[in-house]
Short mmCIF file of C-alpha atoms in Angstrom, two decimals:
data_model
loop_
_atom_site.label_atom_id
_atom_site.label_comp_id
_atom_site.label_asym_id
_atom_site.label_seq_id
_atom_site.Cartn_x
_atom_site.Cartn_y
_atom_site.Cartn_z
CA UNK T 83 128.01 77.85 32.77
CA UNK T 84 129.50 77.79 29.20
CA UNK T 85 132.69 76.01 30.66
CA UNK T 86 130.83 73.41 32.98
CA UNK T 87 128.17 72.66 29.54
CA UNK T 88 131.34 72.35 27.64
CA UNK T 89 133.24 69.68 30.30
CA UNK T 90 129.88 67.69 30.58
CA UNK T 91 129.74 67.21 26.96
CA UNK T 92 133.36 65.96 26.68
CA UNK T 93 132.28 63.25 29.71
CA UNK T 94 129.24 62.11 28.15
CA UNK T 95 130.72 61.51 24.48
CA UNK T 96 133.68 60.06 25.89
CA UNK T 97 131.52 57.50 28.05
CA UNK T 98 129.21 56.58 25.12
CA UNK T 99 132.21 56.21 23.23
CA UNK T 100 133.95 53.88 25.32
CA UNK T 101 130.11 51.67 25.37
CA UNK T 102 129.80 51.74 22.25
CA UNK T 103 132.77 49.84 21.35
CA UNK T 104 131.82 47.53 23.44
CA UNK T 105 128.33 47.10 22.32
CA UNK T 106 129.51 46.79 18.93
CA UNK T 107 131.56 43.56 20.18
CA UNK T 108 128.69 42.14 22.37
CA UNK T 109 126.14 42.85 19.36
CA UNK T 110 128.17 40.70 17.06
CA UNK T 111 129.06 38.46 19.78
CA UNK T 112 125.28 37.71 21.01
CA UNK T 113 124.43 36.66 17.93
CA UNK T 114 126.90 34.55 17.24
CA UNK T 115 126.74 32.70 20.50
CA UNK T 116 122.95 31.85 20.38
CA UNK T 117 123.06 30.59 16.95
CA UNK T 118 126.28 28.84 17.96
CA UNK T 119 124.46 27.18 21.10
CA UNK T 120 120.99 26.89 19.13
CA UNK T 121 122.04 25.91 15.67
CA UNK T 122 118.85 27.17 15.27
CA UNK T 123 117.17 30.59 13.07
CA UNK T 124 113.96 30.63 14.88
CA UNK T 125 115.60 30.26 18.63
CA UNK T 126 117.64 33.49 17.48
CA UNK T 127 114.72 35.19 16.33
CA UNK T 128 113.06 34.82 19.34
CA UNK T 129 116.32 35.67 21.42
CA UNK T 130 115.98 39.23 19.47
CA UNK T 131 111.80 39.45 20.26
CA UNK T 132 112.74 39.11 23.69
CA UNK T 133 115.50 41.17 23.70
CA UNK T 134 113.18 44.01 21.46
CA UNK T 135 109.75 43.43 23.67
CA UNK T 136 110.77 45.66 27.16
CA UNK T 137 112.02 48.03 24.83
CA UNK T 138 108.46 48.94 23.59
CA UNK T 139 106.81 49.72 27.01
CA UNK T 140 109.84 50.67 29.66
CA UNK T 141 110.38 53.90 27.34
CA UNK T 142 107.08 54.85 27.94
CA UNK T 143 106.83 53.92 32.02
CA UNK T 144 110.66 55.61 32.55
CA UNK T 145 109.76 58.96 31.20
CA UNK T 146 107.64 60.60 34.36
CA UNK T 147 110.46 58.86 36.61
CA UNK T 148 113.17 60.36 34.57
CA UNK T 149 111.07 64.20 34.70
CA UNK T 150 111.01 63.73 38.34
CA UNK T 151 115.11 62.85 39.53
CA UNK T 152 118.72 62.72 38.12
CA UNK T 153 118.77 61.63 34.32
CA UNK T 154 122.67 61.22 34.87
CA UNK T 155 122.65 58.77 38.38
CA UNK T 156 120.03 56.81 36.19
CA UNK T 157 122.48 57.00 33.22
CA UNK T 158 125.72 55.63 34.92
CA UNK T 159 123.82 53.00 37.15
CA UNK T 160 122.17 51.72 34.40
CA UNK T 161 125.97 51.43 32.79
CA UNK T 162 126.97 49.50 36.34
CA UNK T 163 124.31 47.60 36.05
CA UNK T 164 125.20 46.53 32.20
CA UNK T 165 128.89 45.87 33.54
CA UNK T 166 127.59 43.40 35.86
CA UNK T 167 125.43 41.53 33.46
CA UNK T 168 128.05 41.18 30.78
CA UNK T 169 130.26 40.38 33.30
CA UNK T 170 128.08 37.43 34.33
CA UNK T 171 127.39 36.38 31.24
CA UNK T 172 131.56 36.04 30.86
CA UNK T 173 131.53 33.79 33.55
CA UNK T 174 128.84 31.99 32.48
CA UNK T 175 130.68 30.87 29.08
CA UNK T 176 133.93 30.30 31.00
CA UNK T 177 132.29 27.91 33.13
CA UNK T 178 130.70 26.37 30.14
CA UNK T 179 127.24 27.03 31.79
CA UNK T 180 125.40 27.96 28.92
CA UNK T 181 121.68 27.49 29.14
CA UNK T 182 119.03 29.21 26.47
CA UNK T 183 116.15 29.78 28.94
CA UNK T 184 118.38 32.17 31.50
CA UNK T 185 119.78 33.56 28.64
CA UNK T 186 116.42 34.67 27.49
CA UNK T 187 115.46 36.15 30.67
CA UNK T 188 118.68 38.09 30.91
CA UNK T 189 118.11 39.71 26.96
CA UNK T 190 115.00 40.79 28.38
CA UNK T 191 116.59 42.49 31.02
CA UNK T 192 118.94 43.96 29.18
CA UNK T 193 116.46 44.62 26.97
CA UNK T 194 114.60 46.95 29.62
CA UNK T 195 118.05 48.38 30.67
CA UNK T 196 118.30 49.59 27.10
CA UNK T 197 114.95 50.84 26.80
CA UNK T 198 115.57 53.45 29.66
CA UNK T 199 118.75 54.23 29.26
CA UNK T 200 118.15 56.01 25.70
CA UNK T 201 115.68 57.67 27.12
CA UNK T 202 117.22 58.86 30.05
CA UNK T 203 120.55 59.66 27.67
CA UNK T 204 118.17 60.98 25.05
CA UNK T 205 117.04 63.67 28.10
CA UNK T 206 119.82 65.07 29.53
CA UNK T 207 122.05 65.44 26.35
CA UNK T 208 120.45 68.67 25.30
CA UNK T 209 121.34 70.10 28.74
CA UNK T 210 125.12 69.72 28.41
CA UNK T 211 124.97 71.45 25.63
CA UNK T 212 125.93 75.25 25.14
CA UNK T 213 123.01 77.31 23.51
CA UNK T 214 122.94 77.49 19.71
CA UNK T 215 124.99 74.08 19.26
CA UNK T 216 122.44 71.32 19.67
CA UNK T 217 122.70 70.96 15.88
CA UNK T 218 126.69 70.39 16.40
CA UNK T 219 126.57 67.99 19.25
CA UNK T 220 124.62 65.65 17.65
CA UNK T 221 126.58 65.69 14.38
CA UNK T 222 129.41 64.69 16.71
CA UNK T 223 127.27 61.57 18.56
CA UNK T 224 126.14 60.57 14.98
CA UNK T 225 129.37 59.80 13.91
CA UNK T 226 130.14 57.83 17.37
CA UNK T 227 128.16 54.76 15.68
CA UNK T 228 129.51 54.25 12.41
CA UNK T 229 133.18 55.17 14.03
CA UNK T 230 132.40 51.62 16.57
CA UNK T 231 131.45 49.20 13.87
CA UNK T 232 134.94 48.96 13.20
CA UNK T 233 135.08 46.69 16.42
CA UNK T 234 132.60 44.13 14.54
CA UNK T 235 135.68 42.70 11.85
CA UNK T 236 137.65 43.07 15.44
CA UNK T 237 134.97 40.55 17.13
CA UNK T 238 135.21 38.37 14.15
CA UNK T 239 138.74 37.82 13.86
CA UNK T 240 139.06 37.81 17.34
CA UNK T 241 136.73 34.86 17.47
CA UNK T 242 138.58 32.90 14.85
CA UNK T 243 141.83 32.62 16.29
CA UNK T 244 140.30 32.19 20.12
CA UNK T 245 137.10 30.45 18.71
CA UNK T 246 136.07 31.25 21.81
CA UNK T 247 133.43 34.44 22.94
CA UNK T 248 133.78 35.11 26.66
CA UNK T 249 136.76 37.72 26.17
CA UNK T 250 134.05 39.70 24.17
CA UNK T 251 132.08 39.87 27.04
CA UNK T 252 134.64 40.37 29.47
CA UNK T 253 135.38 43.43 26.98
CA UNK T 254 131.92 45.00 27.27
CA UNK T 255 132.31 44.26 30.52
CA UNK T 256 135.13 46.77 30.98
CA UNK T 257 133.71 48.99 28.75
CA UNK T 258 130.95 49.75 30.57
CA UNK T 259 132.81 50.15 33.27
CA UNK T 260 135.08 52.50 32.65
CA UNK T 261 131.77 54.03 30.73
CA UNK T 262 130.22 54.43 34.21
CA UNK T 263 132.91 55.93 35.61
CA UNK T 264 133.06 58.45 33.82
CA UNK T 265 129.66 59.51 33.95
CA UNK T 266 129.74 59.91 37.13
CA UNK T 267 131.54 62.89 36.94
CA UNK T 268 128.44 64.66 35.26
CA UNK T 269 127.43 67.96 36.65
CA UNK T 270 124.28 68.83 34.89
CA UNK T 271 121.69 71.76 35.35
CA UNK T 272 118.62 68.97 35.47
CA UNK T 273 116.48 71.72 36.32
CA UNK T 274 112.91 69.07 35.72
CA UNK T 275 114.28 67.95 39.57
CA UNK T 276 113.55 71.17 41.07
CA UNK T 277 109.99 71.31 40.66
CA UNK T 278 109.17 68.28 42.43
CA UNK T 279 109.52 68.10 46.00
CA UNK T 280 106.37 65.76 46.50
CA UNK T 281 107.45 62.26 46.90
CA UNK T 282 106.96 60.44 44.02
CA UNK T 283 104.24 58.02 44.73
CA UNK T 284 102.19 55.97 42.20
CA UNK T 285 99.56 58.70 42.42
CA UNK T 286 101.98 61.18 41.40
CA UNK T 287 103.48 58.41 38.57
CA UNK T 288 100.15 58.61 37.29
CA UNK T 289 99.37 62.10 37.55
CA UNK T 290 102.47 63.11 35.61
CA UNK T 291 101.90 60.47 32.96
CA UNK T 292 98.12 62.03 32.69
CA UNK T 293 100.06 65.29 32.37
CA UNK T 294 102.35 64.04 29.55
CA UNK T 295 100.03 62.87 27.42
CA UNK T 296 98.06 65.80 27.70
CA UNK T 297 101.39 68.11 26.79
CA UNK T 298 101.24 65.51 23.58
CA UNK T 299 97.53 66.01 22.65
CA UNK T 300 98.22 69.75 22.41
CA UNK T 301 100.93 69.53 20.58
CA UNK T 302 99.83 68.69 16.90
CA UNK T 303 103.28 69.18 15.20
CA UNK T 304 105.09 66.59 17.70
CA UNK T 305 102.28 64.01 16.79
CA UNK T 306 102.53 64.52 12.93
CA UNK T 307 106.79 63.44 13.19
CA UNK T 308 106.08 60.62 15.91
CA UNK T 309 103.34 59.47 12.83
CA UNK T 310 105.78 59.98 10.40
CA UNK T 311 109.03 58.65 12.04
CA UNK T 312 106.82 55.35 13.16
CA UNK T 313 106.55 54.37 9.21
CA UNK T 314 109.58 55.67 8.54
CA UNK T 315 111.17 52.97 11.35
CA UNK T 316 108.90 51.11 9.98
CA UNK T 317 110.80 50.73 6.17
CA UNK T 318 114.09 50.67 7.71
CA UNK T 319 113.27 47.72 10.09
CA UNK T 320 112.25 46.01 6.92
CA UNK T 321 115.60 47.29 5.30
CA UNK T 322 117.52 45.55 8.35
CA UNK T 323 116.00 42.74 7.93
CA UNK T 324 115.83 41.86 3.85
CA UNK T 325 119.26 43.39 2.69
CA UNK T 326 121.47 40.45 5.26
CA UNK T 327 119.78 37.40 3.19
CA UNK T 328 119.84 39.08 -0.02
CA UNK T 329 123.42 38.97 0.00
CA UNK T 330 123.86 35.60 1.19
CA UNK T 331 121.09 33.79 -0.99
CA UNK T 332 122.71 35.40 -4.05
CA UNK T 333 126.07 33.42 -4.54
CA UNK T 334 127.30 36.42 -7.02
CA UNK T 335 127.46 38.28 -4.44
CA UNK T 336 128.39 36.82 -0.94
CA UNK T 337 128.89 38.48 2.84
CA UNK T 338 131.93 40.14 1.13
CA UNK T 339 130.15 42.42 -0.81
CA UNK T 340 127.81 42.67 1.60
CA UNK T 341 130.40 44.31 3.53
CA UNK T 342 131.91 46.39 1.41
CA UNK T 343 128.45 48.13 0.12
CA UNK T 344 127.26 48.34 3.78
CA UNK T 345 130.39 50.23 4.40
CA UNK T 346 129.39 52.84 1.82
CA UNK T 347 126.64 53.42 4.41
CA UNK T 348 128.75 53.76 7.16
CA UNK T 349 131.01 55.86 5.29
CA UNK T 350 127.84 57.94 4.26
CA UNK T 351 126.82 58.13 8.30
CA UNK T 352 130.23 59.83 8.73
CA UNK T 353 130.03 62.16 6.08
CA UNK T 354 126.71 63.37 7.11
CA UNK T 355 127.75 63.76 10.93
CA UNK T 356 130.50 66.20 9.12
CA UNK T 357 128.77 68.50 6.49
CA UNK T 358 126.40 68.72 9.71
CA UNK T 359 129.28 69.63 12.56
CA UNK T 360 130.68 72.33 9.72
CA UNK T 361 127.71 73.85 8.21
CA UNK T 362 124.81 75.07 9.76
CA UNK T 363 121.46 74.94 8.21
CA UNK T 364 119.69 78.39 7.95
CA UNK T 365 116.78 78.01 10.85
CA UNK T 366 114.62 78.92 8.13
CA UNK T 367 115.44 75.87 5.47
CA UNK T 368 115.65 73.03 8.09
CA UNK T 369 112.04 71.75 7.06
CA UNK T 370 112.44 72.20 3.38
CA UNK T 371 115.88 69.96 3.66
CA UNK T 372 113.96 67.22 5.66
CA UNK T 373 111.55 67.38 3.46
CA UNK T 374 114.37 66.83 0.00
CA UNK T 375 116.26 64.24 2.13
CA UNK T 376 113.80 62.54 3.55
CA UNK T 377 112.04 61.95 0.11
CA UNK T 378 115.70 60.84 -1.61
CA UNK T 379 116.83 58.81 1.09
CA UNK T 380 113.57 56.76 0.70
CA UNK T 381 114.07 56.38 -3.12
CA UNK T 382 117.73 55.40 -2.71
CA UNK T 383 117.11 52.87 -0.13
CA UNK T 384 114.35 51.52 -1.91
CA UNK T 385 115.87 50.85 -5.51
CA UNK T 386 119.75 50.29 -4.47
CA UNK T 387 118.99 46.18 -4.61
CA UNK T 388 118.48 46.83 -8.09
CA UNK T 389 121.67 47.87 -9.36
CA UNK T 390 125.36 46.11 -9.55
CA UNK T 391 127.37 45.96 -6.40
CA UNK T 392 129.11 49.27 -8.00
CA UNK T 393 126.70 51.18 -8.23
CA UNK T 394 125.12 49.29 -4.78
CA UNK T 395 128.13 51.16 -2.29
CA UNK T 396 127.48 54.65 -4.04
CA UNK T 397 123.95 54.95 -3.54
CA UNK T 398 124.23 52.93 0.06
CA UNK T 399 126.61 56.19 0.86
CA UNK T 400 123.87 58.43 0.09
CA UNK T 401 121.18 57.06 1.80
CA UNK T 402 123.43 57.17 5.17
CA UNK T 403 124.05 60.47 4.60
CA UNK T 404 120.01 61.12 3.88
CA UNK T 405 119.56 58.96 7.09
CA UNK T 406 122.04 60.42 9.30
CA UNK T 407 121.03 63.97 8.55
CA UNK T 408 116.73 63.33 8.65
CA UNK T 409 117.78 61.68 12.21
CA UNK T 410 119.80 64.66 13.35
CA UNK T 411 117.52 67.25 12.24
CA UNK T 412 114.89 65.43 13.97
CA UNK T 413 116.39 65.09 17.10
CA UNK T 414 117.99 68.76 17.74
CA UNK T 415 114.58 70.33 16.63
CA UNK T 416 111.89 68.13 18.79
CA UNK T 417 114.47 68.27 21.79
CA UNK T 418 115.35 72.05 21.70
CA UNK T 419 111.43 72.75 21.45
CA UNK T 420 110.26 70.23 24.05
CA UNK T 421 110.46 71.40 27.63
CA UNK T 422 112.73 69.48 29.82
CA UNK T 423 110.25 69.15 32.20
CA UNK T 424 108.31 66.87 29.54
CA UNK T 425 111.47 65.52 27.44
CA UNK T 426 111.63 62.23 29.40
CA UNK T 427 107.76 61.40 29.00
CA UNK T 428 107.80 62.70 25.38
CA UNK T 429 111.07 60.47 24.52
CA UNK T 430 109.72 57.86 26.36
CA UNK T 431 106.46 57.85 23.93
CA UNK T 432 108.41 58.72 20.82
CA UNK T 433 110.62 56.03 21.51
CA UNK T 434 107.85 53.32 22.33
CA UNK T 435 106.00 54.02 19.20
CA UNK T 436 109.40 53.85 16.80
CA UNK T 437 110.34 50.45 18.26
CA UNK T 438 106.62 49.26 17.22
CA UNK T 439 107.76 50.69 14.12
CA UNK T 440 110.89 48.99 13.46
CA UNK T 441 109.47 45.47 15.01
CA UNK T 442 106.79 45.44 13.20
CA UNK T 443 108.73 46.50 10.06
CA UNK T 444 110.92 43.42 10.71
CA UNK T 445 108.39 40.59 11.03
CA UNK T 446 106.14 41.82 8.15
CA UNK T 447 108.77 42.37 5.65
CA UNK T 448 110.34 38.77 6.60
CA UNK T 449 107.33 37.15 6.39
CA UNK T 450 106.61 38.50 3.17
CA UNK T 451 110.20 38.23 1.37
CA UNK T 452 109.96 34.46 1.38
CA UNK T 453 107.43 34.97 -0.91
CA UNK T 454 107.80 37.70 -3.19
CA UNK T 455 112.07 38.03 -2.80
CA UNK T 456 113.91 40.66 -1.13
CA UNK T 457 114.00 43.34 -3.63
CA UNK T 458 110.43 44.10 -4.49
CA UNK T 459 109.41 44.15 -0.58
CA UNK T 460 112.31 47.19 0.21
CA UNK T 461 111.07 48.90 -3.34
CA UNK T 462 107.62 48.46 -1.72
CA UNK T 463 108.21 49.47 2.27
CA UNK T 464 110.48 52.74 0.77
CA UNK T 465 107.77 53.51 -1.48
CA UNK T 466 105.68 53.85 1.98
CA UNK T 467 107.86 55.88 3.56
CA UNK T 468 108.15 58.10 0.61
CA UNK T 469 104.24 58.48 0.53
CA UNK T 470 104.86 59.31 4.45
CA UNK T 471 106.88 62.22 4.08
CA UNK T 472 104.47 63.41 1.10
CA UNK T 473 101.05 62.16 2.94
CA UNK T 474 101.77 62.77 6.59
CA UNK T 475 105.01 65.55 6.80
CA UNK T 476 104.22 68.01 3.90
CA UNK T 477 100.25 68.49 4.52
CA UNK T 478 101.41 68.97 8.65
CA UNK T 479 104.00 71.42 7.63
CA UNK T 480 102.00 74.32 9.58
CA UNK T 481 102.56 72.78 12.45
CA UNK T 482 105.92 71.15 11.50
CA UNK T 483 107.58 73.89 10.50
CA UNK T 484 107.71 75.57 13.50
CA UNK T 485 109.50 73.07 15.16
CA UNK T 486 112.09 72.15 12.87
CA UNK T 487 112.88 75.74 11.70
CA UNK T 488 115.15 76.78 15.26
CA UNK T 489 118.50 77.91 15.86
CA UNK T 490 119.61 75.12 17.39
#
């Protein structure tokens, strides 16, 4: 069992490897095209509510599906699917057949395509994975992420000698792909499938949602981190969305910089994903160190604006390594403790409420930055999440504790 763990793992990080480049391309490259085909900010902020909107209630309606049947057939025909899509949307800019409205209906689908699949991926993970190395694994797929945004300068200059995008998409395309295909080769112990030989019917859709949320009302410690992770979602959506125009309002400073101190955070993602994959947290400290880290990283986020670009890349590495090891700590604790039988309804819900988080995060803190600047609405959405970890985490540690603090 060790061995077949061990060779699903290797398929699984090489597939999201593999999309990941690709997304990183088709990220930059979205963006670019509607505001090349819009000349408009508004028309790409809706593009981006559309594409955000399925991702807020398909979590939710995927997780009894995904307790019920294969987590890894959804996972690589979701990743067919994608191909497709990107696929048609290279034909559609070859053709020159552009149009906004289709476009918008096909974010939202991929939208929804996105919303399940990180739930269904966010499932099965923990059952490739040997006993006692949860903790590991995902200090490996944390570092997948930063490793991929080196494909966004890649887009970009790609785009200025072509200035054309379709071979972006044609990329993705691929990628998922070849993605797919090797997902398919997953052999995983989904042991949720065994205990449902019932057809699933909307009765029994409903009775296993019923039965999910009632595994959630008992469970007091998993509802004090969904709280806490919803405002903390909450300040970084606001942190996405203010840092961008800072940088490009303030002509002493310029998408260069911006660049170059984002890539302290990047560089701080990878560095956490490697203190984490060499040294293992005593079982007994985990809570106490996302307690310290979650507090710093929300200081350091909150006042880096402040400072010269110097001193800007420094502190930007430390809050990726604060937010790269909160996330992971997270992650391998609530999915070790949850039963796989729930994990897809519970990620499903988990999921759902941090995307309210982070949109709501978003349009709040850009309405309000018009007004008040940049720099005194992160200082004030970090100084939330700080009072989060010290208002919400710390007085539910009884019931915290006891699911952060495992060997996993």
């Amino acid at each position: 069992m060790q061995k077949l763990w061990t060779k699903n793992f290797t398929i699984i990080t090489l597939g999201t490897v593999v999309s990941m480049l690709g997304n990183a391309i088709s990220g930059f490259a979205i963006g670019l095209l509607v505001l090349d085909y819009t000349d408009s900010t508004f028309l790409f902020a809706l593009f981006m509510v559309v594409y955000n909107l399925p991702k807020i209630i398909m979590p939710m309606l995927a997780g009894p599906y995904l307790d019920n049947f294969s987590r890894a057939r959804v996972i690589y025909s979701l990743d067919f699917l994608s191909s497709a899509l990107y696929l048609g949307i290279y034909f559609l800019l070859r053709f020159d057949l552009f149009s906004y409205g289709p476009f918008l209906a096909l974010a939202f689908l991929i939208g929804a395509i996105d919303g399940v699949y990180q739930v269904a991926y966010d499932s099965l993970y923990p059952t490739l994975i040997s006993p006692g190395n949860l903790m590991r694994a995902y200090s490996i797929s944390s570092m997948i992420a930063p490793v991929s945004m080196v494909m966004v300068p890649v887009a970009a200059y790609l785009y200025e000698v072509m200035g054309r995008l379709d071979p972006l998409f044609l990329f993705n395309a691929l990628s998922f792909l070849v993605a797919a295909c090797f997902e398919t080769q997953i052999r995983a112990p989904e042991t949720q499938t065994l205990h449902h030989d019932a057809p699933f019917t909307p009765a029994k859709f409903r009775e296993d949602f019923r039965a999910g949320l009632r595994y959630l009302r008992g469970e007091r410690g998993l509802q004090i981190i969904t709280a806490y992770f919803f405002v903390y979602m909450f300040a970084f959506g606001a942190s996405g969305t203010v840092v961008l125009p800072y940088f490009k309002m303030h002509e002493d400073l310029g998408m260069l910089w911006y660049c170059f101190v984002m890539g302290g955070g990047v560089l701080g993602r990878l560095l956490g994903g490697a203190i984490q994959y060499r040294y293992r947290f005593p079982a007994s400290r985990k809570f106490a160190v996302a307690i310290l880290i979650g507090a710093a990283g929300a200081i350091v986020e909150g006042v880096f604006l402040y400072f010269p670009v110097g001193v800007m890349m420094p502190l930007c590495l430390a809050s990726g390594l604060s937010a790269v090891i909160c996330a992971n700590l997270r992650v391998s604790s609530t999915q070790s403790y949850v039963p796989d039988a729930y994990r897809g309804r519970f990620n499903g819900v988990f999921q759902m409420i941090c995307t309210l988080g982070t949109i709501s995060g978003q349009l709040l803190s850009g309405a309000v930055a018009d007004t008040v600047g940049e720099r005194p609405v992160l200082a004030a959405f970090m100084l939330l999440n700080l009072l989060a970890v010290l208002g919400i985490l710390w007085p539910g540690r009884r019931a915290v504790r006891p699911i952060y603090n495992r060997d996993a």
